[in-house]
Amino acid sequence: MNDSAEPSSQSAPGVAPDDTSTAKQAVSDELRSDVSQAAAQAHEEANAKTAGRRVVVAEDEAIIRMDIVEILRDSGYEVVAEAGDGEAAVAAVREHKPDLVVMDVKMPVMDGITAAETISRERLAPVVMLTAFSQTELVERARDAGAMAYVVKPFSASDLLPAAEIALSRHAEITALESEVADLQERFEIRKQVERAKGLLMSAMGMSEPEAFRWIQKTSMDRRLSMREVAEVVLTQVKPKDKPKRM
């Protein structure tokens, strides 16, 4: 008896070799389709994130300016104005009030750093600086001028777009912090005025501190005024040893 047997190709039970190959091809095609859909979705999400973001582009070299505009528009940004010198850039930013400025350092009439200083001082928009040089001194000057990000030429979309997002993010963080500081200052001023009004009521009527505070609070609720407004009325109308007038 011969125990040896001819080798045979193995396949799933009940499935012909051609069917197995077809199934593998179908799975491969499906995976490629999934990857393509995921890439398309990621691109759409990136464009949606930047959609509506308005940009002013300032670059004295027309070809480079065209490249910048194309990169930004392809990524969903709206380029609202272009400029070939720093003075025109500042004027465009003042007119259009964009979300972002992309600007070259070396430009005629007014250089980019001087323009960035003006834009930053007037709190018009975050600035991304472009330059062919990467010296530490120039980077520091751009930073001191208020630039939020810095890109060295030659650059590609993978260099410019992250810098734009960084500039927008930093500007948003700074704006939020400034708002918080302003809110704290406002609360502090209100507290000071209420404290002064309480002291005046205590002096005028011999109220205790809790009684003076409750009077301000109740008047605020009854008259639908803020406590600051009530405190201002007390400070302007109530004199020492006078009774507070009904409002």
Coordinates of C-alpha atoms in Angstrom, one line a residue:
M1 CA 0.0 0.0 0.0
N2 CA 1.4 3.4 -1.0
D3 CA 1.0 5.9 1.8
S4 CA 2.2 8.8 -0.3
A5 CA -0.3 11.0 -1.9
E6 CA -0.2 13.7 -4.5
P7 CA -0.2 17.2 -3.0
S8 CA -3.4 19.2 -3.6
S9 CA -4.2 22.9 -3.3
Q10 CA -6.3 23.6 -0.2
S11 CA -9.4 25.7 -0.2
A12 CA -12.3 26.3 2.0
P13 CA -14.7 23.4 2.0
G14 CA -17.3 23.8 -0.8
V15 CA -15.4 26.8 -2.3
A16 CA -13.5 26.4 -5.5
P17 CA -10.0 28.0 -5.8
D18 CA -11.3 30.6 -8.3
D19 CA -14.0 31.6 -5.8
T20 CA -11.4 32.0 -3.0
S21 CA -9.4 34.3 -5.2
T22 CA -12.5 36.3 -6.1
A23 CA -13.4 36.7 -2.4
K24 CA -9.8 37.9 -1.5
Q25 CA -10.0 40.5 -4.3
A26 CA -13.4 41.6 -3.0
V27 CA -12.0 42.1 0.5
S28 CA -9.0 44.0 -0.9
D29 CA -11.3 46.3 -3.0
E30 CA -13.5 46.9 0.0
L31 CA -10.5 47.9 2.2
R32 CA -9.2 50.2 -0.5
S33 CA -12.7 51.8 -0.7
D34 CA -12.8 52.2 3.1
V35 CA -9.3 53.9 3.1
S36 CA -10.4 56.2 0.3
Q37 CA -13.6 57.2 2.1
A38 CA -11.7 57.8 5.3
A39 CA -9.2 60.1 3.5
A40 CA -12.0 62.0 1.8
Q41 CA -13.8 62.4 5.1
A42 CA -10.7 63.7 6.8
H43 CA -10.2 66.2 4.0
E44 CA -13.8 67.3 4.3
E45 CA -13.5 67.7 8.0
A46 CA -10.3 69.7 7.7
N47 CA -12.0 72.0 5.1
A48 CA -15.0 72.4 7.4
K49 CA -12.8 73.4 10.2
T50 CA -11.3 76.2 8.2
A51 CA -14.4 77.1 6.2
G52 CA -15.4 80.8 6.7
R53 CA -11.9 81.7 8.0
R54 CA -11.1 85.0 6.3
V55 CA -7.5 85.7 5.4
V56 CA -5.4 88.7 4.0
V57 CA -2.3 87.6 2.1
A58 CA 0.6 90.1 1.9
E59 CA 3.6 89.1 -0.3
D60 CA 5.5 91.3 -2.7
E61 CA 6.5 88.4 -5.1
A62 CA 3.4 87.7 -7.2
I63 CA 4.1 84.1 -7.9
I64 CA 4.7 83.2 -4.2
R65 CA 1.5 85.2 -3.3
M66 CA -0.5 83.1 -5.9
D67 CA 0.9 79.9 -4.3
I68 CA -0.1 81.0 -0.8
V69 CA -3.6 82.0 -2.0
E70 CA -4.0 78.6 -3.7
I71 CA -2.9 76.6 -0.7
L72 CA -5.3 78.5 1.6
R73 CA -8.3 78.3 -0.7
D74 CA -7.7 74.6 -1.4
S75 CA -7.9 74.1 2.4
G76 CA -11.2 76.0 2.8
Y77 CA -9.9 79.5 3.8
E78 CA -11.5 82.5 2.2
V79 CA -8.8 85.0 0.9
V80 CA -10.5 88.4 1.2
A81 CA -7.6 90.6 0.1
E82 CA -4.1 90.5 -1.3
A83 CA -1.3 93.1 -0.9
G84 CA 2.1 93.6 -2.3
D85 CA 3.5 95.8 0.5
G86 CA 3.2 96.3 4.2
E87 CA 1.3 99.6 4.0
A88 CA -1.4 98.1 1.7
A89 CA -1.5 95.0 4.0
V90 CA -2.4 97.1 7.0
A91 CA -5.0 99.0 5.1
A92 CA -6.5 95.8 3.9
V93 CA -6.6 94.3 7.4
R94 CA -8.3 97.4 8.7
E95 CA -10.9 97.3 6.0
H96 CA -11.7 93.6 5.9
K97 CA -11.0 92.6 9.6
P98 CA -9.9 89.1 8.7
D99 CA -9.4 86.1 11.0
L100 CA -5.8 85.7 9.9
V101 CA -3.0 87.6 8.1
V102 CA -0.2 85.7 6.2
M103 CA 2.6 88.2 5.5
D104 CA 6.1 88.3 4.2
V105 CA 8.8 89.9 6.3
K106 CA 10.6 91.8 3.6
M107 CA 8.3 94.0 1.6
P108 CA 8.5 97.5 0.0
V109 CA 7.0 100.7 1.4
M110 CA 6.5 99.2 4.9
D111 CA 8.3 95.9 5.9
G112 CA 6.3 93.0 7.3
I113 CA 7.6 93.4 10.9
T114 CA 6.5 97.0 11.1
A115 CA 3.1 96.1 9.6
A116 CA 2.8 93.2 12.1
E117 CA 3.5 95.6 15.0
T118 CA 0.7 97.9 13.8
I119 CA -1.8 95.0 13.3
S120 CA -0.9 93.5 16.7
R121 CA -1.1 96.9 18.5
E122 CA -4.5 97.6 17.1
R123 CA -5.6 94.0 17.9
L124 CA -6.8 93.4 14.3
A125 CA -5.8 89.8 13.6
P126 CA -3.2 87.1 14.3
V127 CA -0.2 87.2 11.9
V128 CA 1.8 84.4 10.3
M129 CA 5.2 85.7 9.2
L130 CA 7.0 84.4 6.1
T131 CA 10.7 84.8 5.4
A132 CA 13.6 83.3 3.5
F133 CA 15.8 83.7 6.5
S134 CA 15.7 81.9 9.8
Q135 CA 18.2 83.9 12.0
T136 CA 17.4 83.9 15.7
E137 CA 17.4 87.8 15.7
L138 CA 14.8 87.9 12.9
V139 CA 12.6 85.3 14.6
E140 CA 12.7 87.3 17.9
R141 CA 11.8 90.5 16.1
A142 CA 8.8 88.8 14.4
R143 CA 7.7 87.4 17.8
D144 CA 8.1 90.8 19.5
A145 CA 6.1 92.4 16.7
G146 CA 3.2 90.1 17.7
A147 CA 3.5 87.4 15.1
M148 CA 1.8 84.2 16.3
A149 CA 3.6 81.8 14.0
Y150 CA 6.7 81.8 11.6
V151 CA 7.3 79.9 8.3
V152 CA 10.6 79.8 6.5
K153 CA 10.7 79.8 2.7
P154 CA 10.5 77.7 0.6
F155 CA 7.5 76.1 2.2
S156 CA 4.7 73.7 1.3
A157 CA 1.1 73.3 2.4
S158 CA 2.2 71.0 5.2
D159 CA 4.3 73.9 6.6
L160 CA 1.9 76.8 6.1
L161 CA -1.4 75.2 7.2
P162 CA -0.2 74.0 10.6
A163 CA 1.3 77.5 11.2
A164 CA -2.0 79.1 10.3
E165 CA -3.9 76.9 12.8
I166 CA -1.3 77.5 15.5
A167 CA -1.7 81.3 15.0
L168 CA -5.5 81.1 15.1
S169 CA -5.4 78.9 18.2
R170 CA -2.9 81.1 20.1
H171 CA -4.9 84.2 19.2
A172 CA -8.1 82.5 20.5
E173 CA -6.4 81.6 23.7
I174 CA -5.0 85.1 24.3
T175 CA -8.4 86.6 23.5
A176 CA -10.1 84.3 26.0
L177 CA -7.5 85.1 28.7
E178 CA -8.0 88.9 28.1
S179 CA -11.7 88.4 28.4
E180 CA -11.3 86.6 31.7
V181 CA -9.0 89.3 33.0
A182 CA -11.4 92.0 32.0
D183 CA -14.3 90.1 33.6
L184 CA -12.3 89.8 36.9
Q185 CA -11.4 93.5 36.8
E186 CA -15.1 94.3 36.2
R187 CA -16.1 92.2 39.2
F188 CA -13.5 93.8 41.3
E189 CA -14.7 97.3 40.4
I190 CA -18.3 96.3 41.2
R191 CA -17.3 94.8 44.6
K192 CA -15.4 98.0 45.4
Q193 CA -18.4 100.2 44.6
V194 CA -20.8 98.0 46.6
E195 CA -18.4 98.1 49.6
R196 CA -18.3 101.9 49.4
A197 CA -22.1 102.1 49.1
K198 CA -22.4 99.7 52.1
G199 CA -20.1 101.9 54.1
L200 CA -22.1 105.0 53.2
L201 CA -25.4 103.4 54.2
M202 CA -23.9 102.3 57.5
S203 CA -22.7 105.8 58.2
A204 CA -26.0 107.4 57.1
M205 CA -28.4 105.1 58.8
G206 CA -26.4 103.2 61.4
M207 CA -27.1 99.9 59.5
S208 CA -25.0 96.9 60.2
E209 CA -22.9 95.6 57.3
P210 CA -25.4 92.7 56.6
E211 CA -28.3 95.1 56.7
A212 CA -26.7 97.5 54.3
F213 CA -25.9 94.7 51.9
R214 CA -29.4 93.3 52.0
W215 CA -30.8 96.8 51.3
I216 CA -28.6 97.1 48.2
Q217 CA -29.6 93.6 47.1
K218 CA -33.3 94.0 47.7
T219 CA -33.3 97.4 45.9
S220 CA -31.5 95.8 43.0
M221 CA -34.1 93.0 42.7
D222 CA -37.1 95.3 43.3
R223 CA -36.0 97.9 40.8
R224 CA -34.5 95.4 38.3
L225 CA -31.2 97.2 38.5
S226 CA -27.7 95.7 38.8
M227 CA -26.1 96.0 42.2
R228 CA -23.5 98.2 40.6
E229 CA -26.2 100.6 39.4
V230 CA -27.8 100.7 42.9
A231 CA -24.3 101.3 44.5
E232 CA -23.7 104.2 42.0
V233 CA -27.0 105.8 43.0
V234 CA -26.2 105.5 46.7
L235 CA -22.8 107.0 46.2
T236 CA -24.1 110.0 44.3
Q237 CA -27.3 110.7 46.3
V238 CA -26.8 109.5 49.9
K239 CA -24.9 111.8 52.3
P240 CA -23.6 110.9 55.7
K241 CA -26.4 110.8 58.3
D242 CA -29.1 111.1 55.5
K243 CA -31.6 108.4 55.0
P244 CA -31.5 106.5 51.7
K245 CA -34.2 107.8 49.3
R246 CA -36.7 105.4 47.7
M247 CA -35.8 104.7 44.1

